[in-house]
mmCIF file of C-alpha atoms in Angstrom:
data_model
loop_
_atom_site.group_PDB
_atom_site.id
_atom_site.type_symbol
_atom_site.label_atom_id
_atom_site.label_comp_id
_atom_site.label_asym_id
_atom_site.label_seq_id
_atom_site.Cartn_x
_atom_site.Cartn_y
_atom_site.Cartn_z
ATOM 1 C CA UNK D 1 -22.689 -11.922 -40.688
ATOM 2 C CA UNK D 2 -25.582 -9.560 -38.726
ATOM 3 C CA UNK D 3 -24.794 -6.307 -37.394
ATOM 4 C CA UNK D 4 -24.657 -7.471 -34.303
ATOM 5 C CA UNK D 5 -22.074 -10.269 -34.873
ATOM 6 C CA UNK D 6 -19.719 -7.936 -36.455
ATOM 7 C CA UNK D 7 -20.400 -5.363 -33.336
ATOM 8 C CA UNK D 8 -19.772 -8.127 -31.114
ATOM 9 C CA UNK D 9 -16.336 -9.747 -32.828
ATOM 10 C CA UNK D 10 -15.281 -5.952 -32.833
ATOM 11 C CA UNK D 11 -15.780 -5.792 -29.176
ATOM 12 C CA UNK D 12 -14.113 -8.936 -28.224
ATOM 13 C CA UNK D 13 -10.926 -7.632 -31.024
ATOM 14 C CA UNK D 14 -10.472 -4.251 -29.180
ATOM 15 C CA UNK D 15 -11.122 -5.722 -25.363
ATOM 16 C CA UNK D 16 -8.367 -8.456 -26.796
ATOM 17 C CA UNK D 17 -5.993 -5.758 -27.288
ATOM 18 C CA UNK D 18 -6.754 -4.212 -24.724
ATOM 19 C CA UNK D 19 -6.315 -7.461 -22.209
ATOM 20 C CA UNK D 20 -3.053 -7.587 -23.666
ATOM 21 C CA UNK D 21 -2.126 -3.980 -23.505
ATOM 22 C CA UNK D 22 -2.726 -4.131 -19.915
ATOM 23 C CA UNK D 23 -1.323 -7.407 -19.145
ATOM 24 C CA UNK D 24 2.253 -6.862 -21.141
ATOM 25 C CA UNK D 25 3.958 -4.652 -18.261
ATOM 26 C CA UNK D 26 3.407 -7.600 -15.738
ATOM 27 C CA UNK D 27 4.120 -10.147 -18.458
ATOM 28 C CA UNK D 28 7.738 -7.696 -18.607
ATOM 29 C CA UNK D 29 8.010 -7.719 -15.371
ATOM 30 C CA UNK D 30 8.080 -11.342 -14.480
ATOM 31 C CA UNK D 31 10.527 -12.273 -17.644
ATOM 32 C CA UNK D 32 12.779 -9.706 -17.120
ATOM 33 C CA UNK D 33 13.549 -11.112 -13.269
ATOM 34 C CA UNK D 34 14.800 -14.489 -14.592
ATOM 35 C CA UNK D 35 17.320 -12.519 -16.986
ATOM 36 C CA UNK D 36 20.527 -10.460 -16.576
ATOM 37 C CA UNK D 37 20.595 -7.153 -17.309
ATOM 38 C CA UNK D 38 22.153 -7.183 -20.273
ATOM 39 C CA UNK D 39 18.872 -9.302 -21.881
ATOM 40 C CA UNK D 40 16.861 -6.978 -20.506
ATOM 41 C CA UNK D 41 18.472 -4.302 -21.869
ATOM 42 C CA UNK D 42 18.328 -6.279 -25.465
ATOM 43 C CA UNK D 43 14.384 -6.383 -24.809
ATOM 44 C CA UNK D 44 14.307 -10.215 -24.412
ATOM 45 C CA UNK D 45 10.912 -11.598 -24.367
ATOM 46 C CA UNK D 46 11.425 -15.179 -22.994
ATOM 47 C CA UNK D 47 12.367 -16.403 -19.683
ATOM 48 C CA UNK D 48 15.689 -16.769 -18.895
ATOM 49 C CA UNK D 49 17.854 -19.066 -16.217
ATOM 50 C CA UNK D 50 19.270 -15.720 -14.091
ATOM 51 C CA UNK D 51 16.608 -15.508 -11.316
ATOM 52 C CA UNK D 52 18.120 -17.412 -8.668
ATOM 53 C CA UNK D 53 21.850 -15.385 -8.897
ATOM 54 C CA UNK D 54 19.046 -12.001 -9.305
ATOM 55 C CA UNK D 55 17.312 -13.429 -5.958
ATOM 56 C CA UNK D 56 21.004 -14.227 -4.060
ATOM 57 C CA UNK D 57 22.606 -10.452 -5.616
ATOM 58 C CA UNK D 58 19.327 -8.529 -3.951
ATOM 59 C CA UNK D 59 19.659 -10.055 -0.861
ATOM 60 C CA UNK D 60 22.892 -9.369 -0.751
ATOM 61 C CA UNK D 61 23.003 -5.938 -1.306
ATOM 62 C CA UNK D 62 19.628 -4.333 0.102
ATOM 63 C CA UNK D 63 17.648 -5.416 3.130
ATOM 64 C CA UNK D 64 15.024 -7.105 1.519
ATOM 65 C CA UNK D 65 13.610 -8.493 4.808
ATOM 66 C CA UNK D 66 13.772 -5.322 6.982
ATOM 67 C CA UNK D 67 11.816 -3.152 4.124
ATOM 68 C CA UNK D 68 9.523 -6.051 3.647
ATOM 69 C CA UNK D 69 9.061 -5.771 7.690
ATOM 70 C CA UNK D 70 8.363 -1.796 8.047
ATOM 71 C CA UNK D 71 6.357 -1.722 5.026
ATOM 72 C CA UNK D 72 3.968 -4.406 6.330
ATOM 73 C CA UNK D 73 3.920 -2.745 9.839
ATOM 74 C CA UNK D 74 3.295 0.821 8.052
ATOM 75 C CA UNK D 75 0.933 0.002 5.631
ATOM 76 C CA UNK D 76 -1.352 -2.171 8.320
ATOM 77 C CA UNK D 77 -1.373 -0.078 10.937
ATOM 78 C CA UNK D 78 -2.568 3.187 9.004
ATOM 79 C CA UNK D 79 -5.620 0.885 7.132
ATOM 80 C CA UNK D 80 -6.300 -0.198 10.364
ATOM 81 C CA UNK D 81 -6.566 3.324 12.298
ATOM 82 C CA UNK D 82 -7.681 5.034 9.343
ATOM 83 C CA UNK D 83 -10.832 2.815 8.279
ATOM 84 C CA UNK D 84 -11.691 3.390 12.006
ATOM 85 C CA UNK D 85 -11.447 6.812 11.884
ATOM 86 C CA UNK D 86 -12.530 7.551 8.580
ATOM 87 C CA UNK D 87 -15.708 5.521 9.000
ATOM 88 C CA UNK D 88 -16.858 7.169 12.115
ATOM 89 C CA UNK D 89 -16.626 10.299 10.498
ATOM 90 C CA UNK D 90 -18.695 8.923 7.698
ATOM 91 C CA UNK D 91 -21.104 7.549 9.831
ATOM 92 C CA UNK D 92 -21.407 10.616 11.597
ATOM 93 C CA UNK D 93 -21.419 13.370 8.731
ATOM 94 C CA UNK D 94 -24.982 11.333 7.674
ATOM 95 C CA UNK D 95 -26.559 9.833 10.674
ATOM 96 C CA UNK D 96 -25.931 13.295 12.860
ATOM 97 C CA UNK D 97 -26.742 15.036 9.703
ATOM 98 C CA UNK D 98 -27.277 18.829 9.712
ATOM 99 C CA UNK D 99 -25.662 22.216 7.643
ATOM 100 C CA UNK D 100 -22.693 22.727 9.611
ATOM 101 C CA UNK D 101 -21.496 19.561 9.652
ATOM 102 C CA UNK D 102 -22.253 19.869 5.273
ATOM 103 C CA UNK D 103 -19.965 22.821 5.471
ATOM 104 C CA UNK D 104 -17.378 20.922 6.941
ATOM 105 C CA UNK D 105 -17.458 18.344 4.264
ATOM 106 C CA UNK D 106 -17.427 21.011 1.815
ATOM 107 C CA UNK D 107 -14.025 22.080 3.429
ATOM 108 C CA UNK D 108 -12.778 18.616 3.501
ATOM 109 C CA UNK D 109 -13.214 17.819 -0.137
ATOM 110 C CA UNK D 110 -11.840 21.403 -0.929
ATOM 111 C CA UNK D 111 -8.982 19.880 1.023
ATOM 112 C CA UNK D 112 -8.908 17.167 -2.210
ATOM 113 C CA UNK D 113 -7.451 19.964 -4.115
ATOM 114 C CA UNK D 114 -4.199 20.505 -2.521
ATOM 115 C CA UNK D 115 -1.346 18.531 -3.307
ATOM 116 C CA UNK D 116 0.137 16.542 -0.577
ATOM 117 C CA UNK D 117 3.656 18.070 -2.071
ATOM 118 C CA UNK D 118 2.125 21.440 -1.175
ATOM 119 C CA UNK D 119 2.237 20.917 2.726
ATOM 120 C CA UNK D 120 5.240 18.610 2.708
ATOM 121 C CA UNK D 121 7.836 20.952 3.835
ATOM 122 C CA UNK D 122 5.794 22.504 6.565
ATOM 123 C CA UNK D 123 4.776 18.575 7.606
ATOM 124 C CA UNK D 124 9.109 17.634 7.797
ATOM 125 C CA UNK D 125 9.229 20.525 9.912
ATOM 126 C CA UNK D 126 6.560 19.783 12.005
ATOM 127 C CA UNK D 127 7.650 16.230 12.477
ATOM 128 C CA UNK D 128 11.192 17.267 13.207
ATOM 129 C CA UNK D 129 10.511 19.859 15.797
ATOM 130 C CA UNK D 130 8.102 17.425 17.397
ATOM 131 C CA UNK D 131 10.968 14.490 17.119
ATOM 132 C CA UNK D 132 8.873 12.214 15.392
ATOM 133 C CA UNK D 133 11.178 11.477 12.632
ATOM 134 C CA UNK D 134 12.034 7.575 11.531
ATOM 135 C CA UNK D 135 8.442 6.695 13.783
ATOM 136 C CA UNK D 136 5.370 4.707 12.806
ATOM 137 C CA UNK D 137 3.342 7.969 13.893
ATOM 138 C CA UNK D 138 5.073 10.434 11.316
ATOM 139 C CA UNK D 139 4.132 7.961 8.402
ATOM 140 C CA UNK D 140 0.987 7.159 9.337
ATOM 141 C CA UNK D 141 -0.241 10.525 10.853
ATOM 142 C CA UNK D 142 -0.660 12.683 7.380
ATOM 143 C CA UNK D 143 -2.874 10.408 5.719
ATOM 144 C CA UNK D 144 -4.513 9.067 8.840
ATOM 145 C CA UNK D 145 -7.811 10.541 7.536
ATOM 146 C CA UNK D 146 -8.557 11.326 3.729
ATOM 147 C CA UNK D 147 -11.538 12.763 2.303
ATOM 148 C CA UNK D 148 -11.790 10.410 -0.069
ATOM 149 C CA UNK D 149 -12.758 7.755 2.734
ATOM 150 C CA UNK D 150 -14.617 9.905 4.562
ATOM 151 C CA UNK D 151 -17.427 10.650 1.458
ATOM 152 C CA UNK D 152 -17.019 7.243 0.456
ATOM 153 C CA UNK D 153 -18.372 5.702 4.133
ATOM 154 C CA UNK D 154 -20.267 8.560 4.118
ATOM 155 C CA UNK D 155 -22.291 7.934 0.450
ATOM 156 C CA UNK D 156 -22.421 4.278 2.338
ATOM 157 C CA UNK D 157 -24.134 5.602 5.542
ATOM 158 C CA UNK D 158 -26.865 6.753 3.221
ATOM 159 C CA UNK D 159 -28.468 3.669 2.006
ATOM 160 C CA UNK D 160 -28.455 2.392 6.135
ATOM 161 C CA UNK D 161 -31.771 2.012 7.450
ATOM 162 C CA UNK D 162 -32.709 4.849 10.181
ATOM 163 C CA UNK D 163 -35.230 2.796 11.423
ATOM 164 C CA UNK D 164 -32.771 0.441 12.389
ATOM 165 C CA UNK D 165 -30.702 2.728 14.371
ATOM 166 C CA UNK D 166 -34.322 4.139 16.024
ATOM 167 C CA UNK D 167 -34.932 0.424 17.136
ATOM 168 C CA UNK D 168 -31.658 -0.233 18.367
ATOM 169 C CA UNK D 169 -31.889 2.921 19.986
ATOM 170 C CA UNK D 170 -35.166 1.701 21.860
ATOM 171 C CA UNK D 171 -33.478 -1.550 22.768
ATOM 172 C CA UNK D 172 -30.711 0.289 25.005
ATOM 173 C CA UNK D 173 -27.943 0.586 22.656
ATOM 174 C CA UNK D 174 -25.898 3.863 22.975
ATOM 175 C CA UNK D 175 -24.392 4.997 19.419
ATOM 176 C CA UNK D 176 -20.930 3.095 19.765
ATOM 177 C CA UNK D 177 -22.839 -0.469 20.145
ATOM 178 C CA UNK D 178 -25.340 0.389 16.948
ATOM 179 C CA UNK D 179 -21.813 1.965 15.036
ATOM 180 C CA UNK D 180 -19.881 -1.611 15.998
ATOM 181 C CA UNK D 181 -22.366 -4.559 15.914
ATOM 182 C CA UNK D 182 -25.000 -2.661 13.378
ATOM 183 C CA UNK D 183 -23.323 -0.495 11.116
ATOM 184 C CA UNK D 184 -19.865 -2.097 10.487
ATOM 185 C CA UNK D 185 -21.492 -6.188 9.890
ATOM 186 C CA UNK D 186 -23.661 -4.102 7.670
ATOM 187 C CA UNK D 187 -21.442 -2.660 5.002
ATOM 188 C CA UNK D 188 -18.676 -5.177 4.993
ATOM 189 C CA UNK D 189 -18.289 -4.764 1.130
ATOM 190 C CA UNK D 190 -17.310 -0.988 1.553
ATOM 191 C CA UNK D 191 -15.208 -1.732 4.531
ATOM 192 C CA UNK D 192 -13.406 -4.239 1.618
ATOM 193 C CA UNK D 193 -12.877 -1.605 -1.189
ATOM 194 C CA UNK D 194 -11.844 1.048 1.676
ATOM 195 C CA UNK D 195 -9.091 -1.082 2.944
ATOM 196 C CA UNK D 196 -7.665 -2.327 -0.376
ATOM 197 C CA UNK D 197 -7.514 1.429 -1.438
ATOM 198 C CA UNK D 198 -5.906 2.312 1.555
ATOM 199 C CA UNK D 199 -3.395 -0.961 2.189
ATOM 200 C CA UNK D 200 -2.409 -0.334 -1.416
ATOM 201 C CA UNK D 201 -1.952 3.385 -1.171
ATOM 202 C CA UNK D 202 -0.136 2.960 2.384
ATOM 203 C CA UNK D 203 2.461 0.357 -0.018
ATOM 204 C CA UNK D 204 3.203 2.221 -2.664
ATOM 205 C CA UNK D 205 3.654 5.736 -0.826
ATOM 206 C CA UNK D 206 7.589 6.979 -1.684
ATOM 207 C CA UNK D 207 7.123 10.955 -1.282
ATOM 208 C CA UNK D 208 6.946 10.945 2.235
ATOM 209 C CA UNK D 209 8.823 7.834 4.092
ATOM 210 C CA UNK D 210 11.713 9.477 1.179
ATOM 211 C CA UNK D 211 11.364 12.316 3.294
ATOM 212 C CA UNK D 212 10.306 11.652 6.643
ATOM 213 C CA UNK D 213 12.442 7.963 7.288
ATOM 214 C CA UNK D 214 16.104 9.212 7.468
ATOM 215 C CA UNK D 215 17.499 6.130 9.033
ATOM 216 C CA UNK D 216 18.496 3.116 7.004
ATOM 217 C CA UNK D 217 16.360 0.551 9.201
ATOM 218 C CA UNK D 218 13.739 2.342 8.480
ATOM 219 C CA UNK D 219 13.149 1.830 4.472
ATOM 220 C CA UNK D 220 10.651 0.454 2.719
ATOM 221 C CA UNK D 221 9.924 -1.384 -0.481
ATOM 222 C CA UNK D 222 9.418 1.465 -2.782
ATOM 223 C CA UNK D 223 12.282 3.173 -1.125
ATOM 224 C CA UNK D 224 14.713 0.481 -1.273
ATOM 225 C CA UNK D 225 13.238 -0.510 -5.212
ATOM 226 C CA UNK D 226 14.097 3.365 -5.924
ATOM 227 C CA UNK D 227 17.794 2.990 -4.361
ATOM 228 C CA UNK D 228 18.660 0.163 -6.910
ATOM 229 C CA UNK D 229 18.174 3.095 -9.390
ATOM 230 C CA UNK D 230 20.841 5.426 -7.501
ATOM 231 C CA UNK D 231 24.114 3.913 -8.599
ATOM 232 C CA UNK D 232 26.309 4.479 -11.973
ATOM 233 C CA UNK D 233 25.393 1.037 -13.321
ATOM 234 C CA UNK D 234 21.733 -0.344 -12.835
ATOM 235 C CA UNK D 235 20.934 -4.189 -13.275
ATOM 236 C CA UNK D 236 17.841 -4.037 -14.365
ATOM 237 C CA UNK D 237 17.443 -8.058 -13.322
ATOM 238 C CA UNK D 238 17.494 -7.130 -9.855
ATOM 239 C CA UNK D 239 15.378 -3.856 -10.554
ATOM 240 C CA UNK D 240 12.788 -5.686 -11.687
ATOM 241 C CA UNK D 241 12.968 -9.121 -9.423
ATOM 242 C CA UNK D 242 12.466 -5.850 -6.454
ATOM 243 C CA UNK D 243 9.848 -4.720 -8.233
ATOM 244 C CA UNK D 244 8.729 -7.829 -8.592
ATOM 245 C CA UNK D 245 8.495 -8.578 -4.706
ATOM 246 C CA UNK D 246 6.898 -5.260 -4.264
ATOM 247 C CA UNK D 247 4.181 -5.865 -6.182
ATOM 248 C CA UNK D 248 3.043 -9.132 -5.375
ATOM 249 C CA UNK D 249 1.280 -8.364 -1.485
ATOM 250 C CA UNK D 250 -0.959 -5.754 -3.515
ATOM 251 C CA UNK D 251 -1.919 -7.771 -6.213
ATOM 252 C CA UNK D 252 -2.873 -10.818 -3.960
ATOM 253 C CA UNK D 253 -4.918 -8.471 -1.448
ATOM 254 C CA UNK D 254 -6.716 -6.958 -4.594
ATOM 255 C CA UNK D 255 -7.500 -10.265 -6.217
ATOM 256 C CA UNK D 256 -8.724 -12.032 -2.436
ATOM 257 C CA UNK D 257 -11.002 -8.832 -2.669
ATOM 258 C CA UNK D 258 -11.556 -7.748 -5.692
ATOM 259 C CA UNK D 259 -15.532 -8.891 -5.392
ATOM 260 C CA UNK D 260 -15.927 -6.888 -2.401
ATOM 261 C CA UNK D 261 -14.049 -3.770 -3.980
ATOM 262 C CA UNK D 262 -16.662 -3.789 -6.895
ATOM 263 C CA UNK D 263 -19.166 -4.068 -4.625
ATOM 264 C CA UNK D 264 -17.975 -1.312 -2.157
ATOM 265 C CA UNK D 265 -17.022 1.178 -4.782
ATOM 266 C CA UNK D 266 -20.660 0.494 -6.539
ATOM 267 C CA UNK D 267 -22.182 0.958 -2.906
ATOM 268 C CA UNK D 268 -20.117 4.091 -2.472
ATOM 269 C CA UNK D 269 -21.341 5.954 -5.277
ATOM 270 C CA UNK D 270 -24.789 5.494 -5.726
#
């Protein structure tokens, strides 16, 4: 066997492992919602015949259907508003380039640095004062705008053509026709890895609907998976059937575009 064969069967051995490494907490996931909790607390490995009395005992006891509901509507809404926002600003930081508006970037990535639990009690208070508590705007409002998304349409904005915008310019388009019809068809693929970053973030975000959604109609997913947690006894077939259910719009919006990520994120950073 060459040098290169062995190199080679010792890549595909360690990206093996690796596959499997990575693929093992879903693999746990899915067999430990078809057993009771007592088999998952064994560490049973194989599928068991519990899922249906998991799927009729979660129903039963948390509102599956209205956390479903508000995290859709939450999660939507801010990817929506905030790849709007967040690309204008990135379209604008590089096609109305100058040094102030680089100073302000600089002061927006700096921003990167604090911790969102920094700024969380002065945010409740805020929100409370202003009556906004257990309202679309207080969850989507904080993370309306990241800098994250803001460089990343921004890197984007480099590689469009100025000429383009000159033309179009000529032509007697003002700068919200060459933004809409030019610039967005143009860098769909970014657009793609900007909302999958944000739809997924806008799921999985706890910390703040914890804090800010004090009404019980008002929960989400992670919320409500986090409440199964909160009792003397956990069944950790329901836990993980939640979990389960959680999971699964993320992982089908990432797989749908998972092309267009790779593409977007490449795009982004070169």
């Amino acid at each position: 066997m060459t040098k290169t064969r062995r190199a080679n069967a010792l890549m595909y051995v360690v990206l093996t492992i690796v596959s499997v490494i990575s693929v093992f907490p879903l693999y746990w996931m899915l067999i430990s919602a078809t057993n009771k909790s007592v088999d998952v607390s064994r560490g049973t490995m194989l599928p068991g015949g519990a899922f249906f009395d998991n799927w009729k005992s979660l129903f039963a006891q948390s509102p599956v259907p209205t956390a479903m509901l508000n995290s859709f509507k939450y999660a939507i809404i801010l990817t929506l508003v905030s790849l709007v926002i967040c690309s204008l600003a990135g379209y604008g930081f590089e096609i109305y380039h100058d040094k102030g508006k680089d100073a302000v970037m600089s002061v927006l990535l700096l921003a990167m640095m604090v911790p969102f639990v920094a700024t969380l009690v002065p945010l409740f208070r805020m929100f409370s004062a202003a009556k906004l508590l257990n309202t679309t705007i207080a969850f989507i409002l904080p993370t309306i705008s990241t800098p994250f998304l803001i460089m990343m349409f921004r890197q984007s904005a480099r590689s469009f053509p100025h000429d383009i915008i000159e033309a179009a310019r000529i032509d007697g388009l003002n700068e919200i026709q060459i933004f809409f019809r030019m610039f967005v068809p143009t860098m769909r693929s970014t657009y793609a890895a900007a909302m999958t970053i944000t739809f997924m973030n806008a799921w999985n975000n706890y910390l703040w609907p914890k804090v800010i959604m004090t009404d019980d109609t008002s929960v989400t997913m992670p919320m409500l998976v986090a409440n199964l947690t909160e009792g003397y006894v956990t069944d950790y077939g329901i836990l993980m059937l939640a979990v389960l259910i959680c999971s699964l719009p993320t992982v089908v919006i990432f797989f749908f575009l998972q092309k267009s990520f790779a593409e977007g994120i490449t795009g982004a950073v070169k």
